[in-house]
Amino acid sequence: MDALLSESEMANWVAWKRATDAVMRAVANEIADTTGLSPADFSVLTRLVEEGNGTMRQQRLADELGWERSRLSRQLGRMEVRGLLSRKGSGPERWITATDSGADAVALARVAHARAVRRTVTDAIEASDRTTFWKTISRISAISDALQATY
Amino acid sequence: MDALLSESEMANWVAWKRATDAVMRAVANEIADTTGLSPADFSVLTRLVEEGNGTMRQQRLADELGWERSRLSRQLGRMEVRGLLSRKGSGPERWITATDSGADAVALARVAHARAVRRTVTDAIEASDRTTFWKTISRISAISDALQATY
DNA sequence: CAAGATTGAACCCTCAATCTTA
DNA sequence: TAAGATTGAGGGTTCAATCTTG
């Protein structure tokens, strides 16, 4: 049916929008206030230190993040200027390495991230609702078949 | 405690990210493919035709959307160039009016929006879980005290 | 050649000025 | 003057070229 959303559907949708926007914003702010890292910086550095112990081929970074090549290229350029990482090599030997400054920042950022996630999501769910809620989120996320992970 | 997320907390968080990103993307794509409107265009035009019958003071638009003035100003500028709306007057008499083309586009977009919301969210929730799920989303969205509505 | 990185162009968003005008 | 709109500057994203280089 090509019908518009009913009033209650719309109310649910607005709540969804508010909830997802607010959580994203709160997490981003907590990390930015603590470390100055943007969400994109955080994603890149987290992958780098978690998965690669601080160093990784750009190719692999692109795959793991599920990002456009151009997006990653521009992001890494900005991060290099800010001293968060360094790049060398070319072709399949294009290597990205977190600087000490980048590694320090992401260590702090991960704590801020955990704090914000708990405060805005985990702690907001009543204990008796948790199982159902997370099961449903998983069902919704399953629609994102061929998609990325961002942390 | 300043601990990082546990494995299960992280799994839930990743599912949350995937779900929210996928839904946002699916809705945006459905609207863009149908009408060429961006999410920002859709928000502005929806308010304009819903709340103001096609015309509204810029001031009120800013309040309803909860947007930065500069953001709205730039957005309206781009939309005017694309022929989606017109602007006239100044000060409190700055009026924004959807063009016929803008009104037509948003009418189609609202149908696409409803279709995508149902497909990605509503229909993904098991009937027996709906009450709990929407109650929880409302609780989470309540943290966004002083925040916007975007549709 | 072909995979992969980069860049041009344009959209989106935000902060901090800088107009405008009632 | 002060509220409100706009603009300068810069980070972030995407698409479509355009390099590079193995």
Tab-separated table of N, CA and C (backbone and C1' of nucleotides) in Angstrom, chain A residues 44 58-59 61-76 78 147-149, chain B residues 25, chain C residues 4-8, chain D residues 13-17:
chain	number	residue	atom	x	y	z
A	44	VAL	N	39.202	5.044	12.619
A	44	VAL	CA	40.471	4.697	11.989
A	44	VAL	C	41.490	4.238	13.035
A	58	GLN	N	46.826	0.256	3.988
A	58	GLN	CA	45.653	1.103	3.736
A	58	GLN	C	44.522	0.263	3.146
A	59	GLN	N	44.881	-0.648	2.281
A	59	GLN	CA	43.921	-1.541	1.660
A	59	GLN	C	43.077	-2.274	2.706
A	61	LEU	N	42.679	-1.482	5.842
A	61	LEU	CA	41.904	-0.501	6.594
A	61	LEU	C	40.604	-0.190	5.844
A	62	ALA	N	40.711	0.006	4.562
A	62	ALA	CA	39.530	0.299	3.747
A	62	ALA	C	38.523	-0.848	3.826
A	63	ASP	N	39.019	-2.066	3.738
A	63	ASP	CA	38.135	-3.227	3.787
A	63	ASP	C	37.447	-3.334	5.144
A	64	GLU	N	38.227	-3.200	6.198
A	64	GLU	CA	37.668	-3.384	7.534
A	64	GLU	C	36.647	-2.309	7.876
A	65	LEU	N	36.937	-1.090	7.459
A	65	LEU	CA	36.013	-0.007	7.756
A	65	LEU	C	34.828	-0.020	6.804
A	66	GLY	N	35.006	-0.642	5.647
A	66	GLY	CA	33.944	-0.620	4.648
A	66	GLY	C	33.754	0.766	4.062
A	67	TRP	N	34.839	1.522	3.982
A	67	TRP	CA	34.749	2.901	3.501
A	67	TRP	C	35.108	2.997	2.028
A	68	GLU	N	34.573	4.021	1.380
A	68	GLU	CA	35.011	4.423	0.052
A	68	GLU	C	36.501	4.696	0.094
A	69	ARG	N	37.186	4.404	-1.007
A	69	ARG	CA	38.619	4.689	-1.047
A	69	ARG	C	38.888	6.181	-0.883
A	70	SER	N	38.077	6.987	-1.551
A	70	SER	CA	38.347	8.431	-1.501
A	70	SER	C	38.117	8.973	-0.086
A	71	ARG	N	37.125	8.416	0.566
A	71	ARG	CA	36.850	8.868	1.922
A	71	ARG	C	38.042	8.593	2.823
A	72	LEU	N	38.548	7.369	2.723
A	72	LEU	CA	39.688	6.990	3.561
A	72	LEU	C	40.905	7.827	3.210
A	73	SER	N	41.107	8.026	1.927
A	73	SER	CA	42.259	8.801	1.489
A	73	SER	C	42.238	10.210	2.081
A	74	ARG	N	41.096	10.866	1.991
A	74	ARG	CA	40.990	12.225	2.537
A	74	ARG	C	41.125	12.217	4.051
A	75	GLN	N	40.518	11.257	4.680
A	75	GLN	CA	40.571	11.183	6.138
A	75	GLN	C	42.012	10.998	6.614
A	76	LEU	N	42.735	10.081	5.967
A	76	LEU	CA	44.119	9.826	6.354
A	76	LEU	C	44.981	11.059	6.105
A	78	ARG	N	44.035	14.194	6.331
A	78	ARG	CA	43.806	15.146	7.425
A	78	ARG	C	44.457	14.669	8.708
A	147	LEU	N	27.125	-4.754	4.617
A	147	LEU	CA	27.640	-3.461	5.060
A	147	LEU	C	28.736	-3.496	6.107
A	148	GLN	N	29.207	-2.302	6.375
A	148	GLN	CA	30.418	-2.053	7.143
A	148	GLN	C	30.290	-2.263	8.657
A	149	ALA	N	31.435	-2.246	9.314
A	149	ALA	CA	31.486	-2.156	10.769
A	149	ALA	C	32.248	-0.877	11.078
B	25	ARG	N	20.434	5.039	6.087
B	25	ARG	CA	20.865	4.959	4.700
B	25	ARG	C	19.741	4.475	3.787
C	4	DG	P	42.811	-3.818	-5.134
C	4	DG	O5'	43.423	-2.372	-4.928
C	4	DG	C5'	44.838	-2.222	-4.947
C	4	DG	C4'	45.174	-0.762	-4.795
C	4	DG	C3'	44.277	-0.041	-3.781
C	4	DG	O3'	45.096	0.842	-3.044
C	4	DG	C1'	44.247	1.106	-5.816
C	5	DA	P	44.630	1.621	-1.743
C	5	DA	O5'	45.110	3.092	-2.081
C	5	DA	C5'	46.476	3.317	-2.386
C	5	DA	C4'	46.658	4.721	-2.917
C	5	DA	C3'	46.046	5.812	-2.031
C	5	DA	O3'	47.008	6.842	-1.850
C	5	DA	C1'	45.194	5.966	-4.264
C	6	DT	P	46.661	8.126	-0.935
C	6	DT	O5'	46.180	9.151	-2.058
C	6	DT	C5'	47.043	9.388	-3.160
C	6	DT	C4'	46.380	10.309	-4.158
C	6	DT	C3'	45.819	11.610	-3.569
C	6	DT	O3'	46.447	12.678	-4.255
C	6	DT	C1'	44.265	10.589	-5.044
C	7	DT	P	46.218	14.210	-3.767
C	7	DT	O5'	45.103	14.754	-4.777
C	7	DT	C5'	45.330	14.639	-6.174
C	7	DT	C4'	44.112	15.118	-6.936
C	7	DT	C3'	43.472	16.411	-6.407
C	7	DT	O3'	43.099	17.189	-7.528
C	7	DT	C1'	41.857	14.734	-6.540
C	8	DG	P	42.885	18.757	-7.421
C	8	DG	O5'	41.496	18.961	-8.182
C	8	DG	C5'	41.354	18.438	-9.508
C	8	DG	C4'	39.905	18.538	-9.941
C	8	DG	C3'	39.201	19.819	-9.507
C	8	DG	O3'	38.311	20.198	-10.549
C	8	DG	C1'	38.091	17.963	-8.549
D	13	DT	P	33.251	11.386	7.486
D	13	DT	O5'	32.500	11.490	6.075
D	13	DT	C5'	31.092	11.666	6.047
D	13	DT	C4'	30.607	11.715	4.619
D	13	DT	C3'	31.115	10.587	3.737
D	13	DT	O3'	30.024	9.771	3.350
D	13	DT	C1'	31.261	12.711	2.626
D	14	DT	P	30.240	8.464	2.472
D	14	DT	O5'	29.950	8.966	0.986
D	14	DT	C5'	28.769	9.702	0.720
D	14	DT	C4'	28.784	10.157	-0.721
D	14	DT	C3'	29.246	9.080	-1.704
D	14	DT	O3'	28.232	8.898	-2.683
D	14	DT	C1'	30.391	11.132	-2.080
D	15	DC	P	28.276	7.651	-3.678
D	15	DC	O5'	28.673	8.341	-5.063
D	15	DC	C5'	27.950	9.498	-5.478
D	15	DC	C4'	28.553	10.054	-6.743
D	15	DC	C3'	29.061	8.980	-7.708
D	15	DC	O3'	28.598	9.296	-9.017
D	15	DC	C1'	30.810	10.501	-7.172
D	16	DA	P	28.975	8.337	-10.253
D	16	DA	O5'	30.049	9.185	-11.049
D	16	DA	C5'	29.935	10.616	-11.068
D	16	DA	C4'	31.180	11.206	-11.669
D	16	DA	C3'	31.802	10.347	-12.769
D	16	DA	O3'	32.360	11.219	-13.747
D	16	DA	C1'	33.365	10.627	-11.044
D	17	DA	P	33.030	10.625	-15.077
D	17	DA	O5'	34.332	9.889	-14.575
D	17	DA	C5'	35.482	10.059	-15.319
D	17	DA	C4'	36.176	11.368	-14.983
D	17	DA	C3'	37.636	11.362	-15.437
D	17	DA	O3'	38.100	12.619	-15.867
D	17	DA	C1'	37.539	11.293	-13.059
